[in-house]
Amino acid sequence: MTATLIFAIFVVGWEVFWWMAGVRPIGPLRLKRMLQGSGGDKPFLVDVRTAAEFKLFHIDGAQNQPGLLFDPGSLDSPDKDRPLVVVCLSGHRSPVVGARLKKQGFKKVYYLSWGMLAWIVSGGRVKRH
């Protein structure tokens, strides 16, 4: 019981911390709806996992940018108003990168809550190399 309570507090605290940093969590179902949009409403997907992880499986259309974890200034996007969704395996690397990108001037920054694990469990399609 105590371990469950501590875990729940950690999970809620994690989400609240990044929310306050300006990076919003997005669930896989909402991301699927956003990806069906068009033009400026369709999010730019940035996958910050390693190249090896990315090759195993990734969301179609995602751009692999593992270096963003160390150098957020390396992302070159002309439209900083377009929604930007950062993806990792479990949702622990992506909010860190998202917060750094927010400081670079990106306005609508999200991270995929629970990462690719949640995407796959929710039936999200993946592309493999």
N, CA, C and O atoms as a printed pandas DataFrame, in Angstrom:
     atom_number atom_name residue_name chain_id  residue_number  x_coord  y_coord  z_coord
0              1         N          MET        A               1    0.822   -1.192    0.000
1              2        CA          MET        A               1    0.000    0.000    0.000
2              3         C          MET        A               1    0.863    1.252    0.000
3              4         O          MET        A               1    0.627    2.175   -0.780
4              5         N          THR        A               2    1.866    1.286    0.876
5              6        CA          THR        A               2    2.744    2.446    0.964
6              7         C          THR        A               2    3.528    2.635   -0.329
7              8         O          THR        A               2    3.691    3.761   -0.798
8              9         N          ALA        A               3    4.014    1.539   -0.906
9             10        CA          ALA        A               3    4.771    1.621   -2.154
10            11         C          ALA        A               3    3.889    2.154   -3.279
11            12         O          ALA        A               3    4.345    2.940   -4.110
12            13         N          THR        A               4    2.636    1.728   -3.306
13            14        CA          THR        A               4    1.702    2.208   -4.322
14            15         C          THR        A               4    1.463    3.698   -4.175
15            16         O          THR        A               4    1.428    4.424   -5.168
16            17         N          LEU        A               5    1.300    4.153   -2.961
17            18        CA          LEU        A               5    1.085    5.576   -2.702
18            19         C          LEU        A               5    2.305    6.400   -3.111
19            20         O          LEU        A               5    2.166    7.455   -3.730
20            21         N          ILE        A               6    3.473    5.927   -2.772
21            22        CA          ILE        A               6    4.707    6.634   -3.144
22            23         C          ILE        A               6    4.836    6.696   -4.663
23            24         O          ILE        A               6    5.196    7.736   -5.215
24            25         N          PHE        A               7    4.543    5.589   -5.337
25            26        CA          PHE        A               7    4.604    5.559   -6.798
26            27         C          PHE        A               7    3.611    6.551   -7.401
27            28         O          PHE        A               7    3.953    7.287   -8.326
28            29         N          ALA        A               8    2.388    6.572   -6.883
29            30        CA          ALA        A               8    1.363    7.492   -7.385
30            31         C          ALA        A               8    1.787    8.947   -7.202
31            32         O          ALA        A               8    1.590    9.770   -8.097
32            33         N          ILE        A               9    2.358    9.262   -6.064
33            34        CA          ILE        A               9    2.829   10.629   -5.808
34            35         C          ILE        A               9    3.944   10.990   -6.788
35            36         O          ILE        A               9    3.982   12.107   -7.303
36            37         N          PHE        A              10    4.844   10.051   -7.044
37            38        CA          PHE        A              10    5.929   10.290   -7.992
38            39         C          PHE        A              10    5.382   10.565   -9.390
39            40         O          PHE        A              10    5.803   11.516  -10.049
40            41         N          VAL        A              11    4.440    9.731   -9.844
41            42        CA          VAL        A              11    3.883    9.888  -11.189
42            43         C          VAL        A              11    3.180   11.233  -11.324
43            44         O          VAL        A              11    3.405   11.952  -12.299
44            45         N          VAL        A              12    2.347   11.577  -10.375
45            46        CA          VAL        A              12    1.633   12.858  -10.425
46            47         C          VAL        A              12    2.622   14.016  -10.338
47            48         O          VAL        A              12    2.500   14.998  -11.070
48            49         N          GLY        A              13    3.589   13.901   -9.453
49            50        CA          GLY        A              13    4.596   14.955   -9.313
50            51         C          GLY        A              13    5.392   15.163  -10.582
51            52         O          GLY        A              13    5.702   16.299  -10.943
52            53         N          TRP        A              14    5.725   14.080  -11.262
53            54        CA          TRP        A              14    6.465   14.139  -12.527
54            55         C          TRP        A              14    5.679   14.949  -13.552
55            56         O          TRP        A              14    6.225   15.852  -14.186
56            57         N          GLU        A              15    4.406   14.627  -13.713
57            58        CA          GLU        A              15    3.563   15.327  -14.687
58            59         C          GLU        A              15    3.416   16.803  -14.330
59            60         O          GLU        A              15    3.514   17.667  -15.202
60            61         N          VAL        A              16    3.184   17.091  -13.065
61            62        CA          VAL        A              16    3.007   18.478  -12.612
62            63         C          VAL        A              16    4.286   19.279  -12.816
63            64         O          VAL        A              16    4.233   20.428  -13.254
64            65         N          PHE        A              17    5.430   18.688  -12.507
65            66        CA          PHE        A              17    6.705   19.386  -12.670
66            67         C          PHE        A              17    6.899   19.838  -14.116
67            68         O          PHE        A              17    7.226   20.999  -14.361
68            69         N          TRP        A              18    6.703   18.938  -15.070
69            70        CA          TRP        A              18    6.918   19.295  -16.474
70            71         C          TRP        A              18    5.835   20.231  -16.973
71            72         O          TRP        A              18    6.102   21.092  -17.811
72            73         N          TRP        A              19    4.613   20.077  -16.470
73            74        CA          TRP        A              19    3.531   20.994  -16.835
74            75         C          TRP        A              19    3.933   22.420  -16.453
75            76         O          TRP        A              19    3.743   23.353  -17.235
76            77         N          MET        A              20    4.482   22.585  -15.260
77            78        CA          MET        A              20    4.893   23.908  -14.796
78            79         C          MET        A              20    6.085   24.440  -15.599
79            80         O          MET        A              20    6.281   25.652  -15.691
80            81         N          ALA        A              21    6.871   23.546  -16.172
81            82        CA          ALA        A              21    8.002   23.952  -17.013
82            83         C          ALA        A              21    7.544   24.316  -18.423
83            84         O          ALA        A              21    8.355   24.720  -19.257
84            85         N          GLY        A              22    6.235   24.171  -18.692
85            86        CA          GLY        A              22    5.695   24.553  -19.993
86            87         C          GLY        A              22    5.631   23.438  -21.008
87            88         O          GLY        A              22    5.317   23.679  -22.173
88            89         N          VAL        A              23    5.922   22.226  -20.589
89            90        CA          VAL        A              23    5.881   21.073  -21.485
90            91         C          VAL        A              23    4.674   20.232  -21.098
91            92         O          VAL        A              23    4.580   19.745  -19.971
92            93         N          ARG        A              24    3.760   20.067  -22.034
93            94        CA          ARG        A              24    2.510   19.382  -21.732
94            95         C          ARG        A              24    2.566   17.907  -22.106
95            96         O          ARG        A              24    3.031   17.566  -23.194
96            97         N          PRO        A              25    2.105   17.033  -21.230
97            98        CA          PRO        A              25    2.026   15.620  -21.604
98            99         C          PRO        A              25    0.878   15.424  -22.592
99           100         O          PRO        A              25   -0.151   16.095  -22.511
100          101         N          ILE        A              26    1.071   14.511  -23.505
101          102        CA          ILE        A              26    0.011   14.177  -24.451
102          103         C          ILE        A              26   -0.083   12.656  -24.501
103          104         O          ILE        A              26    0.931   11.966  -24.610
104          105         N          GLY        A              27   -1.280   12.152  -24.422
105          106        CA          GLY        A              27   -1.485   10.709  -24.477
106          107         C          GLY        A              27   -1.485   10.211  -25.909
107          108         O          GLY        A              27   -1.648   10.998  -26.841
108          109         N          PRO        A              28   -1.305    8.915  -26.093
109          110        CA          PRO        A              28   -1.250    8.362  -27.443
110          111         C          PRO        A              28   -2.535    8.549  -28.245
111          112         O          PRO        A              28   -2.472    8.749  -29.458
112          113         N          LEU        A              29   -3.686    8.489  -27.603
113          114        CA          LEU        A              29   -4.939    8.655  -28.350
114          115         C          LEU        A              29   -5.085   10.075  -28.883
115          116         O          LEU        A              29   -5.520   10.277  -30.017
116          117         N          ARG        A              30   -4.724   11.049  -28.070
117          118        CA          ARG        A              30   -4.782   12.442  -28.530
118          119         C          ARG        A              30   -3.756   12.686  -29.637
119          120         O          ARG        A              30   -4.033   13.401  -30.599
120          121         N          LEU        A              31   -2.587   12.098  -29.499
121          122        CA          LEU        A              31   -1.568   12.257  -30.538
122          123         C          LEU        A              31   -2.054   11.667  -31.855
123          124         O          LEU        A              31   -1.831   12.256  -32.913
124          125         N          LYS        A              32   -2.714   10.516  -31.807
125          126        CA          LYS        A              32   -3.255    9.912  -33.034
126          127         C          LYS        A              32   -4.221   10.872  -33.720
127          128         O          LYS        A              32   -4.193   11.015  -34.942
128          129         N          ARG        A              33   -5.077   11.531  -32.936
129          130        CA          ARG        A              33   -6.023   12.503  -33.512
130          131         C          ARG        A              33   -5.274   13.695  -34.110
131          132         O          ARG        A              33   -5.619   14.170  -35.192
132          133         N          MET        A              34   -4.259   14.171  -33.409
133          134        CA          MET        A              34   -3.480   15.309  -33.916
134          135         C          MET        A              34   -2.770   14.956  -35.225
135          136         O          MET        A              34   -2.663   15.796  -36.119
136          137         N          LEU        A              35   -2.289   13.727  -35.339
137          138        CA          LEU        A              35   -1.572   13.310  -36.543
138          139         C          LEU        A              35   -2.491   13.211  -37.754
139          140         O          LEU        A              35   -2.022   13.223  -38.892
140          141         N          GLN        A              36   -3.788   13.113  -37.518
141          142        CA          GLN        A              36   -4.743   13.073  -38.618
142          143         C          GLN        A              36   -5.079   14.471  -39.122
143          144         O          GLN        A              36   -5.776   14.620  -40.126
144          145         N          GLY        A              37   -4.585   15.495  -38.426
145          146        CA          GLY        A              37   -4.823   16.878  -38.828
146          147         C          GLY        A              37   -4.054   17.216  -40.089
147          148         O          GLY        A              37   -3.432   16.355  -40.712
148          149         N          SER        A              38   -4.110   18.476  -40.446
149          150        CA          SER        A              38   -3.401   18.905  -41.646
150          151         C          SER        A              38   -2.737   20.253  -41.407
151          152         O          SER        A              38   -3.084   20.984  -40.479
152          153         N          GLY        A              39   -1.788   20.556  -42.256
153          154        CA          GLY        A              39   -1.125   21.855  -42.213
154          155         C          GLY        A              39   -0.452   22.145  -40.893
155          156         O          GLY        A              39    0.250   21.302  -40.336
156          157         N          GLY        A              40   -0.678   23.365  -40.391
157          158        CA          GLY        A              40   -0.036   23.829  -39.170
158          159         C          GLY        A              40   -0.549   23.163  -37.911
159          160         O          GLY        A              40    0.066   23.289  -36.853
160          161         N          ASP        A              41   -1.684   22.444  -38.007
161          162        CA          ASP        A              41   -2.219   21.748  -36.836
162          163         C          ASP        A              41   -1.531   20.407  -36.604
163          164         O          ASP        A              41   -1.505   19.895  -35.485
164          165         N          LYS        A              42   -0.978   19.849  -37.669
165          166        CA          LYS        A              42   -0.316   18.549  -37.557
166          167         C          LYS        A              42    1.022   18.746  -36.851
167          168         O          LYS        A              42    1.819   19.591  -37.259
168          169         N          PRO        A              43    1.274   17.971  -35.796
169          170        CA          PRO        A              43    2.499   18.198  -35.021
170          171         C          PRO        A              43    3.761   17.712  -35.726
171          172         O          PRO        A              43    3.731   16.803  -36.555
172          173         N          PHE        A              44    4.843   18.337  -35.374
173          174        CA          PHE        A              44    6.178   17.920  -35.790
174          175         C          PHE        A              44    6.642   16.920  -34.736
175          176         O          PHE        A              44    6.697   17.255  -33.552
176          177         N          LEU        A              45    6.975   15.700  -35.148
177          178        CA          LEU        A              45    7.387   14.646  -34.216
178          179         C          LEU        A              45    8.900   14.528  -34.174
179          180         O          LEU        A              45    9.552   14.365  -35.205
180          181         N          VAL        A              46    9.444   14.610  -32.980
181          182        CA          VAL        A              46   10.879   14.465  -32.781
182          183         C          VAL        A              46   11.101   13.306  -31.814
183          184         O          VAL        A              46   10.640   13.344  -30.673
184          185         N          ASP        A              47   11.803   12.287  -32.272
185          186        CA          ASP        A              47   12.098   11.110  -31.459
186          187         C          ASP        A              47   13.535   11.236  -30.964
187          188         O          ASP        A              47   14.468   11.269  -31.767
188          189         N          VAL        A              48   13.717   11.305  -29.652
189          190        CA          VAL        A              48   15.047   11.533  -29.086
190          191         C          VAL        A              48   15.749   10.246  -28.639
191          192         O          VAL        A              48   16.775   10.298  -27.961
192          193         N          ARG        A              49   15.197    9.107  -29.018
193          194        CA          ARG        A              49   15.858    7.844  -28.679
194          195         C          ARG        A              49   17.115    7.670  -29.535
195          196         O          ARG        A              49   17.313    8.386  -30.516
196          197         N          THR        A              50   17.947    6.725  -29.157
197          198        CA          THR        A              50   19.156    6.458  -29.932
198          199         C          THR        A              50   18.773    5.958  -31.327
199          200         O          THR        A              50   17.642    5.528  -31.556
200          201         N          ALA        A              51   19.722    6.022  -32.244
201          202        CA          ALA        A              51   19.470    5.547  -33.606
202          203         C          ALA        A              51   19.082    4.068  -33.607
203          204         O          ALA        A              51   18.222    3.654  -34.384
204          205         N          ALA        A              52   19.708    3.275  -32.744
205          206        CA          ALA        A              52   19.388    1.841  -32.670
206          207         C          ALA        A              52   17.951    1.627  -32.197
207          208         O          ALA        A              52   17.236    0.787  -32.743
208          209         N          GLU        A              53   17.530    2.383  -31.185
209          210        CA          GLU        A              53   16.147    2.271  -30.693
210          211         C          GLU        A              53   15.170    2.692  -31.786
211          212         O          GLU        A              53   14.144    2.044  -31.992
212          213         N          PHE        A              54   15.487    3.761  -32.473
213          214        CA          PHE        A              54   14.625    4.302  -33.524
214          215         C          PHE        A              54   14.444    3.292  -34.653
215          216         O          PHE        A              54   13.341    3.137  -35.178
216          217         N          LYS        A              55   15.521    2.606  -35.027
217          218        CA          LYS        A              55   15.446    1.627  -36.116
218          219         C          LYS        A              55   14.555    0.441  -35.765
219          220         O          LYS        A              55   13.939   -0.153  -36.650
220          221         N          LEU        A              56   14.481    0.092  -34.486
221          222        CA          LEU        A              56   13.625   -1.023  -34.084
222          223         C          LEU        A              56   12.163   -0.726  -34.397
223          224         O          LEU        A              56   11.461   -1.564  -34.962
224          225         N          PHE        A              57   11.709    0.465  -34.029
225          226        CA          PHE        A              57   10.338    0.894  -34.301
226          227         C          PHE        A              57   10.208    2.372  -33.963
227          228         O          PHE        A              57   10.846    2.873  -33.036
228          229         N          HIS        A              58    9.373    3.055  -34.729
229          230        CA          HIS        A              58    9.104    4.470  -34.471
230          231         C          HIS        A              58    7.778    4.854  -35.112
231          232         O          HIS        A              58    7.234    4.118  -35.935
232          233         N          ILE        A              59    7.277    5.998  -34.729
233          234        CA          ILE        A              59    6.046    6.521  -35.318
234          235         C          ILE        A              59    6.390    7.049  -36.701
235          236         O          ILE        A              59    7.357    7.792  -36.869
236          237         N          ASP        A              60    5.598    6.664  -37.683
237          238        CA          ASP        A              60    5.840    7.113  -39.051
238          239         C          ASP        A              60    5.829    8.637  -39.108
239          240         O          ASP        A              60    4.922    9.281  -38.581
240          241         N          GLY        A              61    6.823    9.193  -39.738
241          242        CA          GLY        A              61    6.926   10.643  -39.861
242          243         C          GLY        A              61    7.784   11.296  -38.795
243          244         O          GLY        A              61    8.095   12.484  -38.885
244          245         N          ALA        A              62    8.168   10.524  -37.783
245          246        CA          ALA        A              62    9.011   11.081  -36.717
246          247         C          ALA        A              62   10.431   11.276  -37.231
247          248         O          ALA        A              62   10.925   10.498  -38.047
248          249         N          GLN        A              63   11.064   12.311  -36.748
249          250        CA          GLN        A              63   12.453   12.609  -37.096
250          251         C          GLN        A              63   13.337   12.196  -35.916
251          252         O          GLN        A              63   13.116   12.638  -34.789
252          253         N          ASN        A              64   14.321   11.364  -36.173
253          254        CA          ASN        A              64   15.210   10.910  -35.102
254          255         C          ASN        A              64   16.270   11.969  -34.821
255          256         O          ASN        A              64   17.067   12.315  -35.693
256          257         N          GLN        A              65   16.267   12.476  -33.593
257          258        CA          GLN        A              65   17.189   13.535  -33.172
258          259         C          GLN        A              65   17.750   13.216  -31.783
259          260         O          GLN        A              65   17.459   13.939  -30.831
260          261         N          PRO        A              66   18.548   12.148  -31.645
261          262        CA          PRO        A              66   19.054   11.798  -30.316
262          263         C          PRO        A              66   19.958   12.866  -29.713
263          264         O          PRO        A              66   20.085   12.944  -28.491
264          265         N          GLY        A              67   20.579   13.677  -30.534
265          266        CA          GLY        A              67   21.478   14.718  -30.044
266          267         C          GLY        A              67   20.783   15.840  -29.301
267          268         O          GLY        A              67   21.434   16.613  -28.598
268          269         N          LEU        A              68   19.469   15.944  -29.445
269          270        CA          LEU        A              68   18.736   17.018  -28.765
270          271         C          LEU        A              68   18.818   16.902  -27.252
271          272         O          LEU        A              68   18.649   17.892  -26.541
272          273         N          LEU        A              69   19.072   15.714  -26.764
273          274        CA          LEU        A              69   19.195   15.531  -25.321
274          275         C          LEU        A              69   20.369   16.340  -24.777
275          276         O          LEU        A              69   20.351   16.785  -23.630
276          277         N          PHE        A              70   21.379   16.523  -25.607
277          278        CA          PHE        A              70   22.576   17.251  -25.180
278          279         C          PHE        A              70   22.681   18.643  -25.796
279          280         O          PHE        A              70   23.302   19.535  -25.217
280          281         N          ASP        A              71   22.070   18.831  -26.979
281          282        CA          ASP        A              71   22.156   20.116  -27.670
282          283         C          ASP        A              71   20.806   20.483  -28.278
283          284         O          ASP        A              71   20.573   20.224  -29.458
284          285         N          PRO        A              72   19.910   21.084  -27.489
285          286        CA          PRO        A              72   18.581   21.420  -28.009
286          287         C          PRO        A              72   18.618   22.472  -29.107
287          288         O          PRO        A              72   17.651   22.612  -29.856
288          289         N          GLY        A              73   19.699   23.201  -29.215
289          290        CA          GLY        A              73   19.822   24.210  -30.260
290          291         C          GLY        A              73   20.046   23.616  -31.632
291          292         O          GLY        A              73   20.033   24.341  -32.627
292          293         N          SER        A              74   20.256   22.293  -31.708
293          294        CA          SER        A              74   20.527   21.659  -32.998
294          295         C          SER        A              74   19.257   21.377  -33.804
295          296         O          SER        A              74   19.346   20.962  -34.959
296          297         N          LEU        A              75   18.092   21.592  -33.222
297          298        CA          LEU        A              75   16.844   21.387  -33.963
298          299         C          LEU        A              75   16.549   22.634  -34.769
299          300         O          LEU        A              75   16.354   23.717  -34.218
300          301         N          ASP        A              76   16.519   22.467  -36.081
301          302        CA          ASP        A              76   16.256   23.592  -36.964
302          303         C          ASP        A              76   14.847   23.453  -37.520
303          304         O          ASP        A              76   14.587   22.604  -38.373
304          305         N          SER        A              77   13.956   24.278  -37.040
305          306        CA          SER        A              77   12.578   24.273  -37.519
306          307         C          SER        A              77   12.158   25.713  -37.758
307          308         O          SER        A              77   12.215   26.537  -36.845
308          309         N          PRO        A              78   11.736   26.022  -38.980
309          310        CA          PRO        A              78   11.363   27.404  -39.275
310          311         C          PRO        A              78   10.083   27.859  -38.574
311          312         O          PRO        A              78    9.879   29.058  -38.385
312          313         N          ASP        A              79    9.223   26.921  -38.189
313          314        CA          ASP        A              79    7.931   27.275  -37.601
314          315         C          ASP        A              79    7.891   26.885  -36.125
315          316         O          ASP        A              79    7.580   25.744  -35.783
316          317         N          LYS        A              80    8.205   27.833  -35.268
317          318        CA          LYS        A              80    8.218   27.554  -33.831
318          319         C          LYS        A              80    6.824   27.640  -33.218
319          320         O          LYS        A              80    6.658   27.406  -32.020
320          321         N          ASP        A              81    5.817   27.975  -34.034
321          322        CA          ASP        A              81    4.432   28.002  -33.564
322          323         C          ASP        A              81    3.730   26.665  -33.802
323          324         O          ASP        A              81    2.685   26.397  -33.208
324          325         N          ARG        A              82    4.295   25.835  -34.662
325          326        CA          ARG        A              82    3.706   24.530  -34.960
326          327         C          ARG        A              82    3.843   23.626  -33.733
327          328         O          ARG        A              82    4.887   23.637  -33.081
328          329         N          PRO        A              83    2.807   22.845  -33.408
329          330        CA          PRO        A              83    2.926   21.921  -32.273
330          331         C          PRO        A              83    4.110   20.973  -32.468
331          332         O          PRO        A              83    4.341   20.463  -33.565
332          333         N          LEU        A              84    4.841   20.752  -31.400
333          334        CA          LEU        A              84    6.024   19.900  -31.420
334          335         C          LEU        A              84    5.844   18.824  -30.355
335          336         O          LEU        A              84    5.628   19.133  -29.184
336          337         N          VAL        A              85    5.934   17.560  -30.766
337          338        CA          VAL        A              85    5.794   16.449  -29.824
338          339         C          VAL        A              85    7.123   15.704  -29.758
339          340         O          VAL        A              85    7.634   15.222  -30.768
340          341         N          VAL        A              86    7.666   15.622  -28.554
341          342        CA          VAL        A              86    8.932   14.927  -28.329
342          343         C          VAL        A              86    8.611   13.525  -27.812
343          344         O          VAL        A              86    7.782   13.352  -26.918
344          345         N          VAL        A              87    9.282   12.533  -28.390
345          346        CA          VAL        A              87    9.006   11.129  -28.088
346          347         C          VAL        A              87   10.291   10.438  -27.631
347          348         O          VAL        A              87   11.369   10.678  -28.176
348          349         N          CYS        A              88   10.157    9.580  -26.626
349          350        CA          CYS        A              88   11.252    8.693  -26.222
350          351         C          CYS        A              88   10.631    7.324  -25.936
351          352         O          CYS        A              88    9.476    7.088  -26.292
352          353         N          LEU        A              89   11.362    6.439  -25.312
353          354        CA          LEU        A              89   10.822    5.100  -25.069
354          355         C          LEU        A              89    9.790    5.075  -23.954
355          356         O          LEU        A              89    8.736    4.457  -24.103
356          357         N          SER        A              90   10.078    5.743  -22.830
357          358        CA          SER        A              90    9.206    5.619  -21.661
358          359         C          SER        A              90    8.655    6.937  -21.129
359          360         O          SER        A              90    7.916    6.942  -20.145
360          361         N          GLY        A              91    9.000    8.044  -21.759
361          362        CA          GLY        A              91    8.502    9.337  -21.292
362          363         C          GLY        A              91    9.385   10.002  -20.261
363          364         O          GLY        A              91    8.930   10.891  -19.541
364          365         N          HIS        A              92   10.650    9.588  -20.171
365          366        CA          HIS        A              92   11.547   10.208  -19.198
366          367         C          HIS        A              92   12.591   11.117  -19.842
367          368         O          HIS        A              92   13.020   12.090  -19.221
368          369         N          ARG        A              93   13.003   10.825  -21.056
369          370        CA          ARG        A              93   13.942   11.710  -21.757
370          371         C          ARG        A              93   13.209   12.851  -22.451
371          372         O          ARG        A              93   13.705   13.977  -22.501
372          373         N          SER        A              94   12.033   12.556  -22.984
373          374        CA          SER        A              94   11.332   13.543  -23.807
374          375         C          SER        A              94   10.941   14.823  -23.075
375          376         O          SER        A              94   11.071   15.891  -23.674
376          377         N          PRO        A              95   10.471   14.801  -21.829
377          378        CA          PRO        A              95   10.140   16.080  -21.195
378          379         C          PRO        A              95   11.372   16.942  -20.920
379          380         O          PRO        A              95   11.286   18.169  -20.919
380          381         N          VAL        A              96   12.511   16.302  -20.689
381          382        CA          VAL        A              96   13.749   17.060  -20.478
382          383         C          VAL        A              96   14.082   17.839  -21.749
383          384         O          VAL        A              96   14.381   19.032  -21.699
384          385         N          VAL        A              97   14.025   17.150  -22.886
385          386        CA          VAL        A              97   14.286   17.800  -24.171
386          387         C          VAL        A              97   13.212   18.842  -24.456
387          388         O          VAL        A              97   13.515   19.935  -24.934
388          389         N          GLY        A              98   11.959   18.509  -24.162
389          390        CA          GLY        A              98   10.867   19.456  -24.388
390          391         C          GLY        A              98   11.062   20.762  -23.646
391          392         O          GLY        A              98   10.827   21.834  -24.203
392          393         N          ALA        A              99   11.489   20.685  -22.400
393          394        CA          ALA        A              99   11.726   21.899  -21.611
394          395         C          ALA        A              99   12.841   22.733  -22.228
395          396         O          ALA        A              99   12.761   23.961  -22.245
396          397         N          ARG        A             100   13.867   22.081  -22.727
397          398        CA          ARG        A             100   14.970   22.806  -23.366
398          399         C          ARG        A             100   14.519   23.451  -24.672
399          400         O          ARG        A             100   14.932   24.565  -24.994
400          401         N          LEU        A             101   13.666   22.747  -25.427
401          402        CA          LEU        A             101   13.153   23.313  -26.676
402          403         C          LEU        A             101   12.223   24.488  -26.401
403          404         O          LEU        A             101   12.184   25.449  -27.169
404          405         N          LYS        A             102   11.487   24.408  -25.322
405          406        CA          LYS        A             102   10.621   25.522  -24.913
406          407         C          LYS        A             102   11.478   26.773  -24.696
407          408         O          LYS        A             102   11.087   27.873  -25.087
408          409         N          LYS        A             103   12.630   26.603  -24.080
409          410        CA          LYS        A             103   13.542   27.731  -23.858
410          411         C          LYS        A             103   14.133   28.250  -25.167
411          412         O          LYS        A             103   14.574   29.398  -25.236
412          413         N          GLN        A             104   14.144   27.407  -26.213
413          414        CA          GLN        A             104   14.646   27.812  -27.526
414          415         C          GLN        A             104   13.593   28.590  -28.317
415          416         O          GLN        A             104   13.862   29.054  -29.425
416          417         N          GLY        A             105   12.389   28.732  -27.742
417          418        CA          GLY        A             105   11.361   29.536  -28.394
418          419         C          GLY        A             105   10.210   28.777  -29.014
419          420         O          GLY        A             105    9.313   29.388  -29.595
420          421         N          PHE        A             106   10.212   27.448  -28.905
421          422        CA          PHE        A             106    9.078   26.682  -29.419
422          423         C          PHE        A             106    7.891   26.913  -28.492
423          424         O          PHE        A             106    8.023   26.833  -27.270
424          425         N          LYS        A             107    6.736   27.199  -29.077
425          426        CA          LYS        A             107    5.592   27.645  -28.278
426          427         C          LYS        A             107    4.716   26.505  -27.750
427          428         O          LYS        A             107    4.322   26.517  -26.584
428          429         N          LYS        A             108    4.409   25.518  -28.603
429          430        CA          LYS        A             108    3.503   24.420  -28.229
430          431         C          LYS        A             108    4.299   23.119  -28.156
431          432         O          LYS        A             108    4.396   22.377  -29.133
432          433         N          VAL        A             109    4.861   22.862  -26.991
433          434        CA          VAL        A             109    5.719   21.688  -26.818
434          435         C          VAL        A             109    5.004   20.648  -25.963
435          436         O          VAL        A             109    4.515   20.943  -24.872
436          437         N          TYR        A             110    4.955   19.431  -26.483
437          438        CA          TYR        A             110    4.344   18.305  -25.788
438          439         C          TYR        A             110    5.361   17.176  -25.704
439          440         O          TYR        A             110    6.326   17.137  -26.467
440          441         N          TYR        A             111    5.136   16.262  -24.774
441          442        CA          TYR        A             111    5.896   15.011  -24.782
442          443         C          TYR        A             111    4.898   13.873  -24.689
443          444         O          TYR        A             111    3.868   13.980  -24.023
444          445         N          LEU        A             112    5.218   12.780  -25.369
445          446        CA          LEU        A             112    4.338   11.616  -25.362
446          447         C          LEU        A             112    4.431   10.939  -24.004
447          448         O          LEU        A             112    5.448   10.339  -23.659
448          449         N          SER        A             113    3.359   11.047  -23.248
449          450        CA          SER        A             113    3.310   10.481  -21.902
450          451         C          SER        A             113    3.506    8.963  -21.973
451          452         O          SER        A             113    2.797    8.270  -22.704
452          453         N          TRP        A             114    4.458    8.467  -21.217
453          454        CA          TRP        A             114    4.859    7.056  -21.185
454          455         C          TRP        A             114    5.478    6.594  -22.503
455          456         O          TRP        A             114    5.677    5.396  -22.704
456          457         N          GLY        A             115    5.779    7.516  -23.386
457          458        CA          GLY        A             115    6.574    7.262  -24.578
458          459         C          GLY        A             115    6.045    6.212  -25.535
459          460         O          GLY        A             115    4.843    5.965  -25.632
460          461         N          MET        A             116    6.989    5.604  -26.239
461          462        CA          MET        A             116    6.641    4.598  -27.234
462          463         C          MET        A             116    5.986    3.375  -26.606
463          464         O          MET        A             116    5.239    2.659  -27.273
464          465         N          LEU        A             117    6.259    3.134  -25.339
465          466        CA          LEU        A             117    5.601    2.011  -24.664
466          467         C          LEU        A             117    4.089    2.209  -24.674
467          468         O          LEU        A             117    3.343    1.280  -24.984
468          469         N          ALA        A             118    3.634    3.413  -24.335
469          470        CA          ALA        A             118    2.194    3.708  -24.340
470          471         C          ALA        A             118    1.646    3.691  -25.758
471          472         O          ALA        A             118    0.525    3.239  -25.991
472          473         N          TRP        A             119    2.442    4.186  -26.712
473          474        CA          TRP        A             119    2.003    4.218  -28.108
474          475         C          TRP        A             119    1.706    2.803  -28.596
475          476         O          TRP        A             119    0.676    2.564  -29.227
476          477         N          ILE        A             120    2.596    1.877  -28.308
477          478        CA          ILE        A             120    2.428    0.495  -28.759
478          479         C          ILE        A             120    1.275   -0.187  -28.029
479          480         O          ILE        A             120    0.466   -0.870  -28.656
480          481         N          VAL        A             121    1.193   -0.011  -26.719
481          482        CA          VAL        A             121    0.115   -0.626  -25.934
482          483         C          VAL        A             121   -1.251   -0.128  -26.400
483          484         O          VAL        A             121   -2.228   -0.876  -26.364
484          485         N          SER        A             122   -1.326    1.128  -26.836
485          486        CA          SER        A             122   -2.605    1.692  -27.277
486          487         C          SER        A             122   -2.930    1.337  -28.727
487          488         O          SER        A             122   -3.931    1.802  -29.272
488          489         N          GLY        A             123   -2.092    0.519  -29.348
489          490        CA          GLY        A             123   -2.364    0.087  -30.716
490          491         C          GLY        A             123   -1.840    1.029  -31.780
491          492         O          GLY        A             123   -2.241    0.937  -32.940
492          493         N          GLY        A             124   -0.953    1.933  -31.404
493          494        CA          GLY        A             124   -0.384    2.863  -32.382
494          495         C          GLY        A             124    0.481    2.132  -33.399
495          496         O          GLY        A             124    1.216    1.205  -33.061
496          497         N          ARG        A             125    0.379    2.561  -34.633
497          498        CA          ARG        A             125    1.168    1.937  -35.694
498          499         C          ARG        A             125    2.621    2.385  -35.600
499          500         O          ARG        A             125    2.921    3.527  -35.250
500          501         N          VAL        A             126    3.502    1.461  -35.919
501          502        CA          VAL        A             126    4.927    1.779  -35.919
502          503         C          VAL        A             126    5.539    1.396  -37.259
503          504         O          VAL        A             126    5.045    0.527  -37.977
504          505         N          LYS        A             127    6.616    2.069  -37.556
505          506        CA          LYS        A             127    7.387    1.771  -38.757
506          507         C          LYS        A             127    8.692    1.138  -38.293
507          508         O          LYS        A             127    9.257    1.529  -37.271
508          509         N          ARG        A             128    9.157    0.170  -39.044
509          510        CA          ARG        A             128   10.411   -0.514  -38.704
510          511         C          ARG        A             128   11.375   -0.384  -39.878
511          512         O          ARG        A             128   10.965   -0.335  -41.037
512          513         N          HIS        A             129   12.660   -0.329  -39.554
513          514        CA          HIS        A             129   13.682   -0.286  -40.620
514          515         C          HIS        A             129   14.267   -1.649  -40.806
515          516         O          HIS        A             129   15.143   -1.835  -41.651
